[in-house]
CSV table of C-alpha atoms and ligand atoms in Angstrom, one decimal:
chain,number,residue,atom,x,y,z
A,32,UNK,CA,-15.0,-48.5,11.8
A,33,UNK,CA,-17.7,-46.1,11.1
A,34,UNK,CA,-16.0,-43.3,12.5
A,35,UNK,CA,-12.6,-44.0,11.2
A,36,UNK,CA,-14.6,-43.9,7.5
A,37,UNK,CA,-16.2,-40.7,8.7
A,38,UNK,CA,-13.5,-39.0,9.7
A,39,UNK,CA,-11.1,-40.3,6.3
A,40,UNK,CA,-13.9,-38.3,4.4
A,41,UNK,CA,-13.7,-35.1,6.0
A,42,UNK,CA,-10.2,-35.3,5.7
A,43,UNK,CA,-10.6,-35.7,2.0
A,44,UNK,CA,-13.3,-33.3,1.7
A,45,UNK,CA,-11.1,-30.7,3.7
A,46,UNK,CA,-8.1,-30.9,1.5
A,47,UNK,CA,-10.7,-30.8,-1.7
A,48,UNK,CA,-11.6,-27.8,-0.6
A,49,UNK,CA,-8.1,-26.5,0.0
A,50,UNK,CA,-7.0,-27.4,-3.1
A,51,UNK,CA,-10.0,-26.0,-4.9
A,52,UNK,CA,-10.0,-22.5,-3.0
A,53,UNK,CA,-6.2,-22.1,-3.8
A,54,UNK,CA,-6.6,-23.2,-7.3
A,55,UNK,CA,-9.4,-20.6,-7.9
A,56,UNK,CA,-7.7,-17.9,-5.9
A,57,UNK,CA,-5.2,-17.2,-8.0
A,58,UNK,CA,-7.4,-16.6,-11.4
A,59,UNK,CA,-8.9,-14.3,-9.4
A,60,UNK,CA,-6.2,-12.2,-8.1
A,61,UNK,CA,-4.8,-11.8,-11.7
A,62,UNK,CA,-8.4,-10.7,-12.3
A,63,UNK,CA,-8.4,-8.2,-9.9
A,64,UNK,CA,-5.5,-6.5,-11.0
A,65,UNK,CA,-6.9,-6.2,-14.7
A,66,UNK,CA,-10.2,-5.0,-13.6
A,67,UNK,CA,-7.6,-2.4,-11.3
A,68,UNK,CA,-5.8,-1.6,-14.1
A,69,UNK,CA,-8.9,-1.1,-16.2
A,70,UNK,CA,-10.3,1.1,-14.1
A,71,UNK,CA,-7.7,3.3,-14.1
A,72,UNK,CA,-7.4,4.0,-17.7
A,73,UNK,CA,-11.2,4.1,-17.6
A,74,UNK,CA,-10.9,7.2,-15.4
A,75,UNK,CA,-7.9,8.7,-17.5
A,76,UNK,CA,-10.9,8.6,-20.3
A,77,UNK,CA,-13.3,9.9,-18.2
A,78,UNK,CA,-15.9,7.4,-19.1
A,79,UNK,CA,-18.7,7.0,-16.2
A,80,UNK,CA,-20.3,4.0,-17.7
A,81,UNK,CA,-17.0,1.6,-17.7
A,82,UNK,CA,-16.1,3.0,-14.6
A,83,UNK,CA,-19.6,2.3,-13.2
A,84,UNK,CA,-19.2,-1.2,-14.2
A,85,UNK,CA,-16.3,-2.1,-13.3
A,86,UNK,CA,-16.4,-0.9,-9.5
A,87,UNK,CA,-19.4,-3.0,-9.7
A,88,UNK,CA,-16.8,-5.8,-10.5
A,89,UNK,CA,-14.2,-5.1,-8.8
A,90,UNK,CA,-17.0,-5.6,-5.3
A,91,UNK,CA,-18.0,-9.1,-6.9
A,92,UNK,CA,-14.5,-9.9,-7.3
A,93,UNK,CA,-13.4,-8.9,-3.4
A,94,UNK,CA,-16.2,-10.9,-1.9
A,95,UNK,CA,-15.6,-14.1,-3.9
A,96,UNK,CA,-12.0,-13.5,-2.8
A,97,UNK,CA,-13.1,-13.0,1.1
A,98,UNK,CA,-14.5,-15.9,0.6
A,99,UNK,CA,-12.4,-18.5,-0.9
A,100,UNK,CA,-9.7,-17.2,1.6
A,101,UNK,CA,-12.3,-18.2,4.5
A,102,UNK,CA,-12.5,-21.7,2.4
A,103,UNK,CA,-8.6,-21.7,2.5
A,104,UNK,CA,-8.5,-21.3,6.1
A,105,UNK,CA,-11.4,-23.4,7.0
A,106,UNK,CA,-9.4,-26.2,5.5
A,107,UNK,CA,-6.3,-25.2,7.2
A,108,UNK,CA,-8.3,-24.9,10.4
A,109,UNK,CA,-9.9,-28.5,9.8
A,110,UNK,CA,-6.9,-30.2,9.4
A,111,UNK,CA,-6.0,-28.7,12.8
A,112,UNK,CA,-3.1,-26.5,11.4
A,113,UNK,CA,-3.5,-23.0,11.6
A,114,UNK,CA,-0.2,-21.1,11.2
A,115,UNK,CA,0.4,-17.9,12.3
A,116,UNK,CA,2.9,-16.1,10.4
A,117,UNK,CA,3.5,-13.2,12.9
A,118,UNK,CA,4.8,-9.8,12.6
A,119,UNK,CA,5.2,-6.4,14.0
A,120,UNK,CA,2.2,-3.7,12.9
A,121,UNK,CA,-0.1,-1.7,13.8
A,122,UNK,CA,-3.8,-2.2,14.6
A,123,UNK,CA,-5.2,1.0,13.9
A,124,UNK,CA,-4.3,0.9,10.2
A,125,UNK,CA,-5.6,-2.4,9.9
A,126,UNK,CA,-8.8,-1.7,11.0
A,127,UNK,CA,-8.8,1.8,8.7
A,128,UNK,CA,-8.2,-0.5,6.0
A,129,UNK,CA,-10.8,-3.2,6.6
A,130,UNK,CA,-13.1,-0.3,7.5
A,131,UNK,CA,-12.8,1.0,3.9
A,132,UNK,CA,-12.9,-2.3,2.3
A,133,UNK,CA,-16.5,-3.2,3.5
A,134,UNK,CA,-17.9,0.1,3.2
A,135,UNK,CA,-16.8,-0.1,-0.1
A,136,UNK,CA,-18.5,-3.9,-0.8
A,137,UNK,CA,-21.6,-2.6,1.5
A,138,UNK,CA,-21.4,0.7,0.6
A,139,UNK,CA,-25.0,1.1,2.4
A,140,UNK,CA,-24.2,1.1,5.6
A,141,UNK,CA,-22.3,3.7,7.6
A,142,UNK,CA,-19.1,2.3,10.2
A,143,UNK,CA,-18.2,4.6,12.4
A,144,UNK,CA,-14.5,4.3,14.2
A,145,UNK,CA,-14.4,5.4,17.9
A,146,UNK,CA,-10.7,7.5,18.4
A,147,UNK,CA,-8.4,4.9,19.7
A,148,UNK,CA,-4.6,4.9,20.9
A,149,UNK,CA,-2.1,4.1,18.7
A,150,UNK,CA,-2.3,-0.2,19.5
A,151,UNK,CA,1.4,-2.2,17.9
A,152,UNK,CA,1.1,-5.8,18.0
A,153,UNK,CA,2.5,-8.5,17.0
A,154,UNK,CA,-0.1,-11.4,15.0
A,155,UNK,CA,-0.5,-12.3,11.9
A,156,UNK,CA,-1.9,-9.8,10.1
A,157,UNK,CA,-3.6,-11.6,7.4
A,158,UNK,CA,-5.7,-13.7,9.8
A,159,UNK,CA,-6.3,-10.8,12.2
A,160,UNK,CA,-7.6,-9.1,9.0
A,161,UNK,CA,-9.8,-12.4,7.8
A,162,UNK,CA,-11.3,-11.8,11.3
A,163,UNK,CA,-11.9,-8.0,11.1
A,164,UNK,CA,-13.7,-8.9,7.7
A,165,UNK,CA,-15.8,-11.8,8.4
A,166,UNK,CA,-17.0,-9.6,11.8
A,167,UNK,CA,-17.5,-6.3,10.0
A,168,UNK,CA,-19.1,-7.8,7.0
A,169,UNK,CA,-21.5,-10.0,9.5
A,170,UNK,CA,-22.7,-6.6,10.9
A,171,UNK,CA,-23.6,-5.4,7.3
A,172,UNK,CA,-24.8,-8.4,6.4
A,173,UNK,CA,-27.3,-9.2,9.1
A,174,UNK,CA,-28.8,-5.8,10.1
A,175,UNK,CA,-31.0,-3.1,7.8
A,176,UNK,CA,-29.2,-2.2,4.6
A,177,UNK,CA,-28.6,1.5,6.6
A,178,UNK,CA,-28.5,1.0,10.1
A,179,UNK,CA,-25.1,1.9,11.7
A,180,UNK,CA,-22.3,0.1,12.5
A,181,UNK,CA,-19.5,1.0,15.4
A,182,UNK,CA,-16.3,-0.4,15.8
A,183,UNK,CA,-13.8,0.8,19.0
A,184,UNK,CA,-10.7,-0.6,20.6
A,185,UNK,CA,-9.1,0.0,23.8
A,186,UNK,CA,-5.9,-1.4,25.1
A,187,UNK,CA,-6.3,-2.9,29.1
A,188,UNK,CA,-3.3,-4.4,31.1
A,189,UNK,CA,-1.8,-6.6,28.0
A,190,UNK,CA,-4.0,-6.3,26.1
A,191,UNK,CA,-6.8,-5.0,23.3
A,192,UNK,CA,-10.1,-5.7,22.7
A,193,UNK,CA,-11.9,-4.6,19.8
A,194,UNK,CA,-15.6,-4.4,19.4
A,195,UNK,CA,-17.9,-4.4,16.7
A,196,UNK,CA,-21.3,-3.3,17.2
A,197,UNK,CA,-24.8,-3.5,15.0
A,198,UNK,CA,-27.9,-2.3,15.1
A,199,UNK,CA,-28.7,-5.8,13.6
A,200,UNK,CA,-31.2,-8.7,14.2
A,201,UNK,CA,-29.1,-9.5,17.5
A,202,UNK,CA,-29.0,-13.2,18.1
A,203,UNK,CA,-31.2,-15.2,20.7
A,204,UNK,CA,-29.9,-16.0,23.8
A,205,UNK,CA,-30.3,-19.7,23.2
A,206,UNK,CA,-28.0,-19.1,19.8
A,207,UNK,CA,-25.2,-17.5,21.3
A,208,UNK,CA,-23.1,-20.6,22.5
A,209,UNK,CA,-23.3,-22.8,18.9
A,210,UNK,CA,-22.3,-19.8,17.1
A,211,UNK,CA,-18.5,-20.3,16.9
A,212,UNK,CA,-19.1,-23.9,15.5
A,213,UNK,CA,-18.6,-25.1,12.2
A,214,UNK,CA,-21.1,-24.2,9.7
A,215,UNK,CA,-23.9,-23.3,12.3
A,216,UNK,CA,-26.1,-20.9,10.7
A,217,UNK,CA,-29.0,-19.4,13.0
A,218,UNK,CA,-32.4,-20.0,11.4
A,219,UNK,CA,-34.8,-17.6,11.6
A,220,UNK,CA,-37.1,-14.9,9.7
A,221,UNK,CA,-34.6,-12.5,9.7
A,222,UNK,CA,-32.0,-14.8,8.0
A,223,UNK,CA,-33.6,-17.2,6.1
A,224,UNK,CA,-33.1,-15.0,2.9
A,225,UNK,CA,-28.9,-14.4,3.9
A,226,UNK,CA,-26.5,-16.3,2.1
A,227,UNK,CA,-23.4,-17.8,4.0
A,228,UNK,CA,-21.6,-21.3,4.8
A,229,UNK,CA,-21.4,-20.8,8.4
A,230,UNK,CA,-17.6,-20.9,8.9
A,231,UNK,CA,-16.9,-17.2,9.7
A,232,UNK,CA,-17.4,-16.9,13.1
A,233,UNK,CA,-15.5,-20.9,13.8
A,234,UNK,CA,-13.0,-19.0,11.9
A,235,UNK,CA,-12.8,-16.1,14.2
A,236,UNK,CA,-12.3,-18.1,17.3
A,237,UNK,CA,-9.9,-20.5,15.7
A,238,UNK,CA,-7.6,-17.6,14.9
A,239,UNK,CA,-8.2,-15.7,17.8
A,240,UNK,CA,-7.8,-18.7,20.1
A,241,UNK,CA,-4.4,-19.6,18.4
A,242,UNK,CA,-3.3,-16.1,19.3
A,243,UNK,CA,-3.8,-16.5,22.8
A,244,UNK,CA,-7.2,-14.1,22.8
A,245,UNK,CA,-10.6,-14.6,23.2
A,246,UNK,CA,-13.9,-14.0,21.7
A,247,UNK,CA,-17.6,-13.5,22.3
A,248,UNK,CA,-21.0,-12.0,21.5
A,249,UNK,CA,-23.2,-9.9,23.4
A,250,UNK,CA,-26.5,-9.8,21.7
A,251,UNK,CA,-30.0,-8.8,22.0
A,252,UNK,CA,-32.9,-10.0,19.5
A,253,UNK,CA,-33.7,-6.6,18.1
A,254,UNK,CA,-31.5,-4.0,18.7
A,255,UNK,CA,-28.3,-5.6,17.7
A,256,UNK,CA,-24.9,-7.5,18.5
A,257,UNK,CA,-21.3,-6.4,19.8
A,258,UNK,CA,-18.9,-9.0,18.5
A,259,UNK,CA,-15.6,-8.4,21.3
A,260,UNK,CA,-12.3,-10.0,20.7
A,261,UNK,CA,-9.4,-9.3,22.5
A,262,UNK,CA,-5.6,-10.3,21.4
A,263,UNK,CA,-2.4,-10.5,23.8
A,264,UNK,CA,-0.1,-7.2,23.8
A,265,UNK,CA,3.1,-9.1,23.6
B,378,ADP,P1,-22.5,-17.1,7.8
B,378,ADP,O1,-22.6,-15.6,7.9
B,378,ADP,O2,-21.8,-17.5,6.6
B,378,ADP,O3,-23.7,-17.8,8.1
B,378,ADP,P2,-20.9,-17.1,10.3
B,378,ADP,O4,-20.1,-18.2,10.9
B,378,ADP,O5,-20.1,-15.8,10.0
B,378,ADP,O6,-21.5,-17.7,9.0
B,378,ADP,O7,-22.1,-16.7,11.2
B,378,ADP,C1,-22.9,-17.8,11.8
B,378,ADP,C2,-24.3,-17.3,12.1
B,378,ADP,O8,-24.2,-16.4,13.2
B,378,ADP,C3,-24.9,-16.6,10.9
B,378,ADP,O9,-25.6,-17.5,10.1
B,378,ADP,C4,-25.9,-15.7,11.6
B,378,ADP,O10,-27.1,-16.3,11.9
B,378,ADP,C5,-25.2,-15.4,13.0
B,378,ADP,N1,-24.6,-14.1,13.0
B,378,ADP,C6,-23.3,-13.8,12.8
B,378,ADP,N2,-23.0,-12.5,12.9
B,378,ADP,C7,-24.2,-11.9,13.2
B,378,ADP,C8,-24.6,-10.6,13.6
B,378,ADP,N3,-23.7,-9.5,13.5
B,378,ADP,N4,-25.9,-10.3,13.9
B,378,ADP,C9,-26.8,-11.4,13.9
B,378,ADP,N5,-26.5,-12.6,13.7
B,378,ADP,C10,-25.2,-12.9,13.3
């Protein structure tokens, strides 16, 4: 009886949040495009303050939007429906553009891409990109404000594996296997201070597993982490 109660109000709690993160998303994204559009006439008058400001923003406004669509997906996820929407395109530019999104929110921090072939695929790019983010903004976020961050791809039989390395606070071996679950969050010295509702790496492996892939850690308390995911070819 206890458990069927339990259970009712996650399901309620889950679709709150749904609801909630769509309902909020869309203010958002109408105020993205005004602080875009701002911006631009900003620069047109060449005036450095408002254009200060507003990149300053425009940042604030991109992580509050990585994060309700992590909030939109962790409901999805809950509810045990992930859809993949899947089309044809290419890796490389994904991972360019991701790459210049976070150095832009972290601008800190310096990501280096190692040359890599030209990789087609066929996933949904959206949640491939949710991945890329939550992994790349994890590296940033739990390492020194300027140590470097690497990310490389390389295609095997069928198929790719991308890494993303830090120079972090690595995670303890005893860590490693609750990672991937809901809202674990390691606690340590290191973190303690770190925002975050634990759902980005559950995410990960949610999406990556519904592609067919896989995805791990290797990690070692401090000198860093290489998140590795791979994703089917075909
Ligand atoms: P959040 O960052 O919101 O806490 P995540 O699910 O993305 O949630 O990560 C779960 C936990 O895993 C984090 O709280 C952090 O302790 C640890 N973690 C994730 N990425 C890294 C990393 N690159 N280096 C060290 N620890 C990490």
């Amino acid at each position: 009886m206890d458990i069927t109660e339990q259970k009712q109000n996650d399901i309620r709690r889950s679709k709150f949040i749904g609801v909630v993160s769509h309902e909020l998303k869309t203010p958002l994204t109408a105020l993205k495009a005004y602080v875009q559009m701002l911006s631009n006439w900003a620069k047109k008058q060449k005036d450095n303050f408002t254009i200060g400001a507003l990149t300053k923003v425009d940042k604030q406004v991109r992580k509050m939007l990585n994060m309700i669509n992590s909030l939109l997906n962790l409901s999805g996820a809950e509810a045990g429906k992930i859809h993949l929407n899947k089309t044809e395109f290419i890796l490389n530019e994904l991972i360019d553009e991701v790459v210049e999104e976070t150095l832009f929110i972290t601008s800190t921090h310096s990501i280096a891409m190692a040359p890599c072939n030209l990789i087609h695929i066929n996933a949904d790019r959206d949640k491939i990109e949710q991945v890329l983010v939550n992994l790349l903004s994890n590296a940033a976020k739990y390492s020194d404000k300027s140590a470097p961050i690497e990310v490389a791809c390389a295609t095997h039989d069928e198929t790719v594996e991308v890494n993303i390395t830090d120079h972090g606070f690595g995670i303890a071996r005893e860590e490693i296997d609750k990672l991937f679950l809901p809202h674990y969050r390691v606690e340590s010295k290191e973190t303690e201070k770190i925002s975050g509702f634990g759902i980005g790496l559950y995410l990960c492996s949610e999406i990556i597993q519904k592609h067919g892939g896989k995805i791990w850690v290797e990690s070692e308390p401090g000198k860093g982490s290489t998140f590795k995911f791979t994703l089917p070819l075909n």
